[in-house]
PDB file of C-alpha atoms in Angstrom:
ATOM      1  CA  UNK A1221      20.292 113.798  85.662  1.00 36.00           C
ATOM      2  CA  UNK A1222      21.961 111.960  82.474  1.00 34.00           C
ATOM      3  CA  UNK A1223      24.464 113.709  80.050  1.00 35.00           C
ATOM      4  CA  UNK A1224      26.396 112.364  77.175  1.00 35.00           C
ATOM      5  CA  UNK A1225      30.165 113.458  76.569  1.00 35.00           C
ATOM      6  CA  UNK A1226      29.988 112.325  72.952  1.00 32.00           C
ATOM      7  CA  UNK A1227      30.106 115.788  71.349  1.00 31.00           C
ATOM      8  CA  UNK A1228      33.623 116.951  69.455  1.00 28.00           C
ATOM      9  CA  UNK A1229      34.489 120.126  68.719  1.00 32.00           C
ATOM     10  CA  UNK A1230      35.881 121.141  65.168  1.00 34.00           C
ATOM     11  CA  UNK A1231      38.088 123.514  66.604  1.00 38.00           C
ATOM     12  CA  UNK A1232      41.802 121.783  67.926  1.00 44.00           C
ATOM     13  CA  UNK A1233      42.660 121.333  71.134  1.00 43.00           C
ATOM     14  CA  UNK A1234      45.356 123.679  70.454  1.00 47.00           C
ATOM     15  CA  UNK A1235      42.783 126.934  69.233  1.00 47.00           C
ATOM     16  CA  UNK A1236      41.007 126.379  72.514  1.00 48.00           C
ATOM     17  CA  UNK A1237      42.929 126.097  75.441  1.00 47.00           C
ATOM     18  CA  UNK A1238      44.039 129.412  75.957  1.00 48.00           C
ATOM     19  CA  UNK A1239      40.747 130.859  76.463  1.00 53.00           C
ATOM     20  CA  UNK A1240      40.196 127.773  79.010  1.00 50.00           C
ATOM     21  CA  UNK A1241      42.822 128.370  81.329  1.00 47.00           C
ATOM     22  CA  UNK A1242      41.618 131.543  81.588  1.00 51.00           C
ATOM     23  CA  UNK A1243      37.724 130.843  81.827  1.00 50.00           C
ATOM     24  CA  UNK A1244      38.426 128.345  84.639  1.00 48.00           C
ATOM     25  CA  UNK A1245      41.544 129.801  86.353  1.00 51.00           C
ATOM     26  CA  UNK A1246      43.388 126.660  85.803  1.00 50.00           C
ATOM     27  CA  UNK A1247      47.106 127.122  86.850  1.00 48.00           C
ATOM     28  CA  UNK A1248      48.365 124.321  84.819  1.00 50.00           C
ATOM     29  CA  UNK A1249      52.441 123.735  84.564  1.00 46.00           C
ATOM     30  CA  UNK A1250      53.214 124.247  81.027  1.00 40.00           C
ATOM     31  CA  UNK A1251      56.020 126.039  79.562  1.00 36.00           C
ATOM     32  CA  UNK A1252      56.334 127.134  76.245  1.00 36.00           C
ATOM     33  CA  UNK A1253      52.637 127.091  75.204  1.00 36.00           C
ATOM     34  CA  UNK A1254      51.790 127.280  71.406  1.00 37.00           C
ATOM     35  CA  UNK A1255      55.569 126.717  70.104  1.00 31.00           C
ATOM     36  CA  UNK A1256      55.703 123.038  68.431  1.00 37.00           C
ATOM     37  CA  UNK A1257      59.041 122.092  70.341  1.00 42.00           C
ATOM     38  CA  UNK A1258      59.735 118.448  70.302  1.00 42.00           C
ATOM     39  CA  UNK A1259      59.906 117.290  74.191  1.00 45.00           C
ATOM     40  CA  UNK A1260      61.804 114.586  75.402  1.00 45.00           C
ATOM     41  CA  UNK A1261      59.258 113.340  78.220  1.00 46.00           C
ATOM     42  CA  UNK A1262      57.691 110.257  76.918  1.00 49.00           C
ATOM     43  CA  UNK A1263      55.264 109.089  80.344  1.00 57.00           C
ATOM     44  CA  UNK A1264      52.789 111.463  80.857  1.00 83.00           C
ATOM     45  CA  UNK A1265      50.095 110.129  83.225  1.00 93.00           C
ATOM     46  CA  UNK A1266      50.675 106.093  85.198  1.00 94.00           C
ATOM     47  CA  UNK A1267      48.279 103.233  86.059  1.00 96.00           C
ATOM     48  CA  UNK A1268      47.421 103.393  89.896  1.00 96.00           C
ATOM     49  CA  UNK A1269      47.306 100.396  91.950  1.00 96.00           C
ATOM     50  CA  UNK A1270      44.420  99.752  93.826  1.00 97.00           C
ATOM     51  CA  UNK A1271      44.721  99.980  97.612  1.00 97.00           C
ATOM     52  CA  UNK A1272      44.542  96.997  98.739  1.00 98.00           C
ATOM     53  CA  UNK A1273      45.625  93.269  96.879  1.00 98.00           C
ATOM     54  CA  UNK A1274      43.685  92.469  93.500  1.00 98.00           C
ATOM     55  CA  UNK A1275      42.018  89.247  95.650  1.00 98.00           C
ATOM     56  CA  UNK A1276      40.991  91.743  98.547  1.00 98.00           C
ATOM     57  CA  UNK A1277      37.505  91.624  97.328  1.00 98.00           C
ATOM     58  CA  UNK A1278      36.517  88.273  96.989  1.00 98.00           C
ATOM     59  CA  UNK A1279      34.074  86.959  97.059  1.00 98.00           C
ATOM     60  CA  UNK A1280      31.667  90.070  96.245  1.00 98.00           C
ATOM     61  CA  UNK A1281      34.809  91.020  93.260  1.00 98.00           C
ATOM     62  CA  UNK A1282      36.625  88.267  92.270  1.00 98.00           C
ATOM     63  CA  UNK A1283      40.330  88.661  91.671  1.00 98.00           C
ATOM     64  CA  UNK A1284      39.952  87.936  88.163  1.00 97.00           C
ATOM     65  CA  UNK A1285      37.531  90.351  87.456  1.00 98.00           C
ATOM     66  CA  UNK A1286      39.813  93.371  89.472  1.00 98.00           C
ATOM     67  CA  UNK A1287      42.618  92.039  86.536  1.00 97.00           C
ATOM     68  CA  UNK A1288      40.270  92.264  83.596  1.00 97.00           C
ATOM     69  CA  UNK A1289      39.031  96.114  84.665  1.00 98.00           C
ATOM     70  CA  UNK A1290      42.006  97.213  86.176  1.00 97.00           C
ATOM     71  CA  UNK A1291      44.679  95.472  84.126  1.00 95.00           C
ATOM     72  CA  UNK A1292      42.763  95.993  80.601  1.00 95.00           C
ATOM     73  CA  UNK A1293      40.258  98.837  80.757  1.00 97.00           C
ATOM     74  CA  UNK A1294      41.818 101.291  83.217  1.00 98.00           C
ATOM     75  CA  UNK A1295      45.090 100.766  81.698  1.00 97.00           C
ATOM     76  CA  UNK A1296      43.773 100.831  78.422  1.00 97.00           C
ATOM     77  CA  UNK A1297      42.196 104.283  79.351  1.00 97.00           C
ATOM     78  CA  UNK A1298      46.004 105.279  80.804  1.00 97.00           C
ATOM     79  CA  UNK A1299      47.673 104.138  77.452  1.00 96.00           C
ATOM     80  CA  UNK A1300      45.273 105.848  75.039  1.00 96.00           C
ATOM     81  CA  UNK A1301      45.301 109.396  76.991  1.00 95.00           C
ATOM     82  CA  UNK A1302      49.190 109.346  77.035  1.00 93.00           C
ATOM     83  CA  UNK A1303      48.933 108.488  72.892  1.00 92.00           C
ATOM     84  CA  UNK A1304      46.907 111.340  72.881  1.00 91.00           C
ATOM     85  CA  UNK A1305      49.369 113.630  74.930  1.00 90.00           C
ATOM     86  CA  UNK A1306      52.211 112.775  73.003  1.00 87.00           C
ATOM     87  CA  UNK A1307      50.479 113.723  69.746  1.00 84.00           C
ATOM     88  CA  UNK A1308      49.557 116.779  71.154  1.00 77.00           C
ATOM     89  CA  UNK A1309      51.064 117.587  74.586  1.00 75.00           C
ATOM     90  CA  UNK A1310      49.440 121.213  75.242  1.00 85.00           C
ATOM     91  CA  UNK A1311      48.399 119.978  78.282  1.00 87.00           C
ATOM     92  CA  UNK A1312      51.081 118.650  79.227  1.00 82.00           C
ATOM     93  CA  UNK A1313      52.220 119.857  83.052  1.00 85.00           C
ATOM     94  CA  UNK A1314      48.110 119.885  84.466  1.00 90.00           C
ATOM     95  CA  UNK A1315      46.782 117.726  87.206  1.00 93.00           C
ATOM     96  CA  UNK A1316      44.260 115.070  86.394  1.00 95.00           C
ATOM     97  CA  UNK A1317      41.466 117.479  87.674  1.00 95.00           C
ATOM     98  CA  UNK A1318      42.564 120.130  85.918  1.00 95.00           C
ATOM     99  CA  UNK A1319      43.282 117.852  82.440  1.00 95.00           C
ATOM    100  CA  UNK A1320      39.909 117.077  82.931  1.00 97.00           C
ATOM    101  CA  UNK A1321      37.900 120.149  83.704  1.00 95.00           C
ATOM    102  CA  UNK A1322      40.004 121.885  80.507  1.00 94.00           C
ATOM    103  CA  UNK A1323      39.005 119.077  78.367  1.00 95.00           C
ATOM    104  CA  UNK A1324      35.083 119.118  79.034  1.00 96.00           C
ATOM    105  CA  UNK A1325      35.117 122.420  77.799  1.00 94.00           C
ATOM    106  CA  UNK A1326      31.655 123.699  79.269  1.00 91.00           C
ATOM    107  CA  UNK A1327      30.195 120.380  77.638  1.00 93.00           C
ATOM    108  CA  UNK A1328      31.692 119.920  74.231  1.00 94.00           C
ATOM    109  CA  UNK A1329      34.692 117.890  75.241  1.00 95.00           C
ATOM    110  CA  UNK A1330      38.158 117.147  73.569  1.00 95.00           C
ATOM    111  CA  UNK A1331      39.267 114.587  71.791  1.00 93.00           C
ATOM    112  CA  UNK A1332      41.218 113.934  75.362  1.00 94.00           C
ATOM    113  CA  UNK A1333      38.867 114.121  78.053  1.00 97.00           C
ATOM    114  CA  UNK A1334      37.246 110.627  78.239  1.00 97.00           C
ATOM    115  CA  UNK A1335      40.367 109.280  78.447  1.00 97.00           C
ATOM    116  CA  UNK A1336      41.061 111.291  81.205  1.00 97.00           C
ATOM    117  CA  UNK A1337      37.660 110.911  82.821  1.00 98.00           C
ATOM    118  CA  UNK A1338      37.995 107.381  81.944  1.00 98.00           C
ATOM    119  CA  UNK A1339      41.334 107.409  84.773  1.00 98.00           C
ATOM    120  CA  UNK A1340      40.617 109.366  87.339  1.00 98.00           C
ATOM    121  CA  UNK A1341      36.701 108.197  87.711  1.00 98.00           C
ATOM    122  CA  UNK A1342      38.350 104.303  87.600  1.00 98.00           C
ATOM    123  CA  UNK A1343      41.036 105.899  89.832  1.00 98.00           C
ATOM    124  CA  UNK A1344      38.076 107.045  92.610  1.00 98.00           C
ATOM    125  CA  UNK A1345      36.324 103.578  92.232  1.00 98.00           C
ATOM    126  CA  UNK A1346      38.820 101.351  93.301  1.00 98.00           C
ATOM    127  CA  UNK A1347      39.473 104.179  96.565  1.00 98.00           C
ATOM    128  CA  UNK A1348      35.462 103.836  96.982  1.00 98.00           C
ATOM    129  CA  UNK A1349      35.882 100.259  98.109  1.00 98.00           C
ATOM    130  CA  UNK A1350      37.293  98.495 101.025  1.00 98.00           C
ATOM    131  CA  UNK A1351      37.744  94.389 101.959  1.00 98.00           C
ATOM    132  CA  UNK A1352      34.626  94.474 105.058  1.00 97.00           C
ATOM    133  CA  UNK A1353      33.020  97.485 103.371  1.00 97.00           C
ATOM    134  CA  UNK A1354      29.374  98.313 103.441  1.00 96.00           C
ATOM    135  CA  UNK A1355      27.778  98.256 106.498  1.00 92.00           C
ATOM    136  CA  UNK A1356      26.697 102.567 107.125  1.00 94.00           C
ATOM    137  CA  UNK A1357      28.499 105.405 107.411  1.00 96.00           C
ATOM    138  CA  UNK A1358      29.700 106.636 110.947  1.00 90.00           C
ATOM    139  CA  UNK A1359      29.759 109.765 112.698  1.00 88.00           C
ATOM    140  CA  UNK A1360      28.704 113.230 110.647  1.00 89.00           C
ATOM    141  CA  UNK A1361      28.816 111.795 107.716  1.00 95.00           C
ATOM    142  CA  UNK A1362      25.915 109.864 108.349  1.00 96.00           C
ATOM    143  CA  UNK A1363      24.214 112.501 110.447  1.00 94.00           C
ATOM    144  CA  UNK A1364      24.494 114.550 107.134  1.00 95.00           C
ATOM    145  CA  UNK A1365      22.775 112.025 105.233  1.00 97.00           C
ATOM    146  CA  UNK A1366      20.077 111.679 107.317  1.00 97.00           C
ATOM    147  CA  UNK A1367      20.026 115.617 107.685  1.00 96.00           C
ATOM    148  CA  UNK A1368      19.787 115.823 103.663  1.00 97.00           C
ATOM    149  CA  UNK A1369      17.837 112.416 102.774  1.00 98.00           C
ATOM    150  CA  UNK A1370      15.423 111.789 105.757  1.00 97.00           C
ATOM    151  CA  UNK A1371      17.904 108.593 106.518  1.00 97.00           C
ATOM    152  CA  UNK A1372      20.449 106.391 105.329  1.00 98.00           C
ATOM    153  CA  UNK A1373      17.811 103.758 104.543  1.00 97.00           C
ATOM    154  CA  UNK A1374      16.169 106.458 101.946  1.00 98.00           C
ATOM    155  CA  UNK A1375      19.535 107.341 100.790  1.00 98.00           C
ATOM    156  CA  UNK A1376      20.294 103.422  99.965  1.00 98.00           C
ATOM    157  CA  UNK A1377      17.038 103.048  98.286  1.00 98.00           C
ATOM    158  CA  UNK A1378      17.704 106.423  96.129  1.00 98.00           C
ATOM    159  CA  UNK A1379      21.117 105.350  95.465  1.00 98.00           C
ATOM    160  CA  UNK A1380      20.244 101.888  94.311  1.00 98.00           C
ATOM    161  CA  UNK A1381      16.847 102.992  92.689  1.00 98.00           C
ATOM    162  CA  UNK A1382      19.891 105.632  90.688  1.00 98.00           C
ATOM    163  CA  UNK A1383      21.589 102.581  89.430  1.00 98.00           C
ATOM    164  CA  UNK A1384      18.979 100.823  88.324  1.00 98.00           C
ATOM    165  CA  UNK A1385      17.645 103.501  85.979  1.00 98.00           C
ATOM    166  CA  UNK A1386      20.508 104.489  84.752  1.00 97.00           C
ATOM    167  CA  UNK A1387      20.187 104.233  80.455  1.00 94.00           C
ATOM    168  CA  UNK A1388      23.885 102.633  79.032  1.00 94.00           C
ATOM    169  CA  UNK A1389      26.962 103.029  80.430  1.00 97.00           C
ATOM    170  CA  UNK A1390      27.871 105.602  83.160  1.00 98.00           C
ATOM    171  CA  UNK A1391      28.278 105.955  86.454  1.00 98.00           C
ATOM    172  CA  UNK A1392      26.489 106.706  89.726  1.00 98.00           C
ATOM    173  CA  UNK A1393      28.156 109.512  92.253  1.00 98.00           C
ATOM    174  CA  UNK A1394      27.450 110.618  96.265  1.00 98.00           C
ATOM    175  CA  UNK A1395      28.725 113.977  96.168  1.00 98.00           C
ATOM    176  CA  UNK A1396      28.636 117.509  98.036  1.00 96.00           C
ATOM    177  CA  UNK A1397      27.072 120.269  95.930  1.00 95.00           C
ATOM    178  CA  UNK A1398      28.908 123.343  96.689  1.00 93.00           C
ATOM    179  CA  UNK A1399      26.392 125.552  95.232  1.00 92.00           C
ATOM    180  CA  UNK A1400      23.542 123.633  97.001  1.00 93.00           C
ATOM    181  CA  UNK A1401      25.779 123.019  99.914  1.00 93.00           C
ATOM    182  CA  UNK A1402      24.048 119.184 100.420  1.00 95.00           C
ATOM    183  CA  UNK A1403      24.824 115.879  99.725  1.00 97.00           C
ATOM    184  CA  UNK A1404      23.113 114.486  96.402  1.00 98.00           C
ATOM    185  CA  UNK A1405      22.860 111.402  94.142  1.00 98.00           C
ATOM    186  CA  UNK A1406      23.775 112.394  90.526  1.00 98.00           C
ATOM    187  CA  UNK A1407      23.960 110.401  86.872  1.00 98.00           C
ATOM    188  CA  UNK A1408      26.310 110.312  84.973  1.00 98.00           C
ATOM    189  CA  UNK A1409      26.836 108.708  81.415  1.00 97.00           C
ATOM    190  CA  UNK A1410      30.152 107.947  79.662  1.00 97.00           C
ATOM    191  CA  UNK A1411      32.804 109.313  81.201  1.00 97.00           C
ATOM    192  CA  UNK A1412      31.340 112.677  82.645  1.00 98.00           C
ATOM    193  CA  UNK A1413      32.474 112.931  86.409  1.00 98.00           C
ATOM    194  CA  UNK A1414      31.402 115.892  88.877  1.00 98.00           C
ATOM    195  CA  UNK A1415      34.400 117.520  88.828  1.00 97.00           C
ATOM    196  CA  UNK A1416      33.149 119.122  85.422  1.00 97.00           C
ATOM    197  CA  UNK A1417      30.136 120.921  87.578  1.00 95.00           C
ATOM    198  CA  UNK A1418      32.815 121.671  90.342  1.00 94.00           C
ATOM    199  CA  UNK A1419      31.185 119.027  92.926  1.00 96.00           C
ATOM    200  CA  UNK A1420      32.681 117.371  95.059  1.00 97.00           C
ATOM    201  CA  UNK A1421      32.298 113.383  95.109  1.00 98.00           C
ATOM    202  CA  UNK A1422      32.685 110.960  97.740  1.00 98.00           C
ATOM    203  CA  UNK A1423      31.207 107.650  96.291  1.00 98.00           C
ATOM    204  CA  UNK A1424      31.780 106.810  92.428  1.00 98.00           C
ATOM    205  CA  UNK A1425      30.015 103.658  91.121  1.00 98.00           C
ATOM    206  CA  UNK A1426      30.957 102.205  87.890  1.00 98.00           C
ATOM    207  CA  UNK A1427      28.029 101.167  85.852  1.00 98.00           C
ATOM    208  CA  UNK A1428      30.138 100.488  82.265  1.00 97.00           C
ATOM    209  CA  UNK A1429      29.228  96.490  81.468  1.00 96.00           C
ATOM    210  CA  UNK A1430      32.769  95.775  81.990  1.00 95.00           C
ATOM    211  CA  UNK A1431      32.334  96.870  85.409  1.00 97.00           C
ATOM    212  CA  UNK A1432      30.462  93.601  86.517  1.00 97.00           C
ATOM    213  CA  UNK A1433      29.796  91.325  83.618  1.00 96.00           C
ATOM    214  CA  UNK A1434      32.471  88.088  84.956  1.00 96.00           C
ATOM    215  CA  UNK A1435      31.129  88.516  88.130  1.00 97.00           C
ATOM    216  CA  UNK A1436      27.707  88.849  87.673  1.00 97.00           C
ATOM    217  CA  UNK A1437      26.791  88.462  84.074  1.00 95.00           C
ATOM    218  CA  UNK A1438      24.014  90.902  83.118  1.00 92.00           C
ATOM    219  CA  UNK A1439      22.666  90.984  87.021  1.00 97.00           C
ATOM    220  CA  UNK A1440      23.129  94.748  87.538  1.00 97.00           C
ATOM    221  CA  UNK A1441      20.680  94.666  90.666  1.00 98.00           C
ATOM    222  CA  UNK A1442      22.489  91.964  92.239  1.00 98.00           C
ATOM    223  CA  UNK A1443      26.219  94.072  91.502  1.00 98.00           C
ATOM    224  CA  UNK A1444      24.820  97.498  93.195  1.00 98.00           C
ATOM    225  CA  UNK A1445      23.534  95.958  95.963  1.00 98.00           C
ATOM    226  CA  UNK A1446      26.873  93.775  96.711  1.00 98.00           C
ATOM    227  CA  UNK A1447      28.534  97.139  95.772  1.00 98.00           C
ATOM    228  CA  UNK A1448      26.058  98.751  98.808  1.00 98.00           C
ATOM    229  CA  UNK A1449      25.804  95.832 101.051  1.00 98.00           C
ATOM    230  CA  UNK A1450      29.661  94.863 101.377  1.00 98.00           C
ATOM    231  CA  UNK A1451      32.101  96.967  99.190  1.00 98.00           C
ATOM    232  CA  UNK A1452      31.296 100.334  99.516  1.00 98.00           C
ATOM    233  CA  UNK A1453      34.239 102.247 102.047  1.00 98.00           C
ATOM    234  CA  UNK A1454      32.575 104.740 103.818  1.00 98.00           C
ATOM    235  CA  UNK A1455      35.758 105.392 105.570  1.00 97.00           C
ATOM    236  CA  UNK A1456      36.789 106.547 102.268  1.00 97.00           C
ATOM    237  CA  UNK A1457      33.985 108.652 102.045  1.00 97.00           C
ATOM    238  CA  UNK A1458      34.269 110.054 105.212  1.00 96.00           C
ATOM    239  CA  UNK A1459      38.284 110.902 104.405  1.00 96.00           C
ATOM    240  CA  UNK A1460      36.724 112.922 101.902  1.00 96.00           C
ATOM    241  CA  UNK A1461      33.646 114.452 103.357  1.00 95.00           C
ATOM    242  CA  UNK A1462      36.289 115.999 106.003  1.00 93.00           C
ATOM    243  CA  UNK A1463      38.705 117.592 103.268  1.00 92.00           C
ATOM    244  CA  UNK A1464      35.421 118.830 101.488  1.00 92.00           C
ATOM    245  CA  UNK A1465      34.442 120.715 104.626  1.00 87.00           C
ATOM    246  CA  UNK A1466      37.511 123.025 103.973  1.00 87.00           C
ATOM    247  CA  UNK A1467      35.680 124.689 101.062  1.00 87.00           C
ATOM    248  CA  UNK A1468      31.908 123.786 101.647  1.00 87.00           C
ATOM    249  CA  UNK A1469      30.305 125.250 105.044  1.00 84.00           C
ATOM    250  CA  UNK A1470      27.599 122.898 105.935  1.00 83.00           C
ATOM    251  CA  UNK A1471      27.031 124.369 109.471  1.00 75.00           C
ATOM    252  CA  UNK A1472      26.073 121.656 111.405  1.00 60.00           C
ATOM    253  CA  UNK A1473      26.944 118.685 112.110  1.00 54.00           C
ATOM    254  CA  UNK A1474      30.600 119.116 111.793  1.00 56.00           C
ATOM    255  CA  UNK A1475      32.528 115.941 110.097  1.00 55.00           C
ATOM    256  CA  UNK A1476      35.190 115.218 112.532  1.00 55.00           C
ATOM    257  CA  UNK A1477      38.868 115.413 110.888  1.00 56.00           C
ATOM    258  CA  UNK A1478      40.512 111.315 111.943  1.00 52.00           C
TER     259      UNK A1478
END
């Protein structure tokens, strides 16, 4: 499935949340609501550093290319969302996941959520890779692929085929539906993330242009595959898979905790 997070609302951010943090239970530290009080904090949200050394990669990501999206886009994302916050700093106080879940608004975001999409999704990336990734998944996680794709060769193909259809800019997510209670491939354009539909990824692919265009020019195929083939951490994956497993009962096979 595709969706677009370019709708705006007429109403301000301010009008809104209230009714928000109520609709989605969203426990957000903020003190003061509604009064205009000048605030001395001037950082809101900071750049994260990728795990691992901005040459790790090479040679499927080139150091060069981990400056240009990291260094520019992400924390061009970062600087714009803090602009943002200082303008208006009602949300000041929430988590990223709640920032963003408040800000979608049941699909008619904010001015600030792609901004804040924009960070956490580039935030999950960078965690989805690894120097020696690829290769397949190990122990339940990949016993729950198989279980909810047929096998992890289907799973690639659907994954890749995911990418490759994909219309404009947007990204490609593995994650556990906790109303479906299975793993699934979604779509995603923009900056919509699962969080919005309360799912829980694992894998995040960014399929902006900026993503891969040094690298490997307009060769998307060739950049999902590497992406599949060599970068992908499914130790990451199965990190998360575990911590999922505390609110999703999948019955069998159990995801052993590291």
């Amino acid at each position: 499935m595709s969706w677009c997070c370019c709708n705006r609302l007429s109403t301000s951010s301010s009008s809104v949340t209230s009714d928000l943090w109520r609709q989605f239970n969203v426990p957000c530290r903020i003190s003061n609501v509604g009064l205009r009080q000048k605030r001395s904090v001037s950082a809101y949200y900071g750049l994260k550093t990728p795990p691992y050394k901005l040459d790790a990669l090479e040679p499927y990501m080139s150091q060069s290319m981990v400056e240009i999206h990291w260094g520019d886009h992400h924390r061009g994302y970062v600087e714009s969302l803090n602009k943002q916050i200082e303008k208006n700093d009602i949300f000041y106080g929430c988590t990223m996941d709640e920032l963003i879940k408040l800000t979608y608004n049941n699909g008619n975001p904010l001015p600030e959520f792609s901004d804040a999409a924009q960070v956490w999704n580039h935030d999950f990336f960078w965690e989805s890779m690894q120097p020696g990734g690829g290769d397949i998944p190990k122990l339940g996680l990949l016993q729950q692929i198989d279980k909810d794709f047929g096998s992890f060769t289907i799973f690639k193909d659907k994954f890749i085929e995911a990418a490759l259809t994909l219309f404009g800019s947007g990204w490609i997510w593995l994650v556990l539906s906790r109303e479906e209670k299975r793993l699934a491939i979604i779509k995603t354009s923009n900056a919509v993330n699962p969080l919005v539909w309360n799912d829980i990824p694992l894998i995040g692919l960014d399929l902006w242009e900026h993503a891969y265009y040094l690298d490997y020019k307009n060769d998307k195929a060739n950049y999902v595959n590497v992406f599949m083939n060599h970068l992908v951490s499914w130790d990451a994956a199965l990190g998360r898979m575990a911590r999922a497993q505390a609110f999703v009962n999948l019955g069998e096979p159990k995801i052993p905790v590291a």
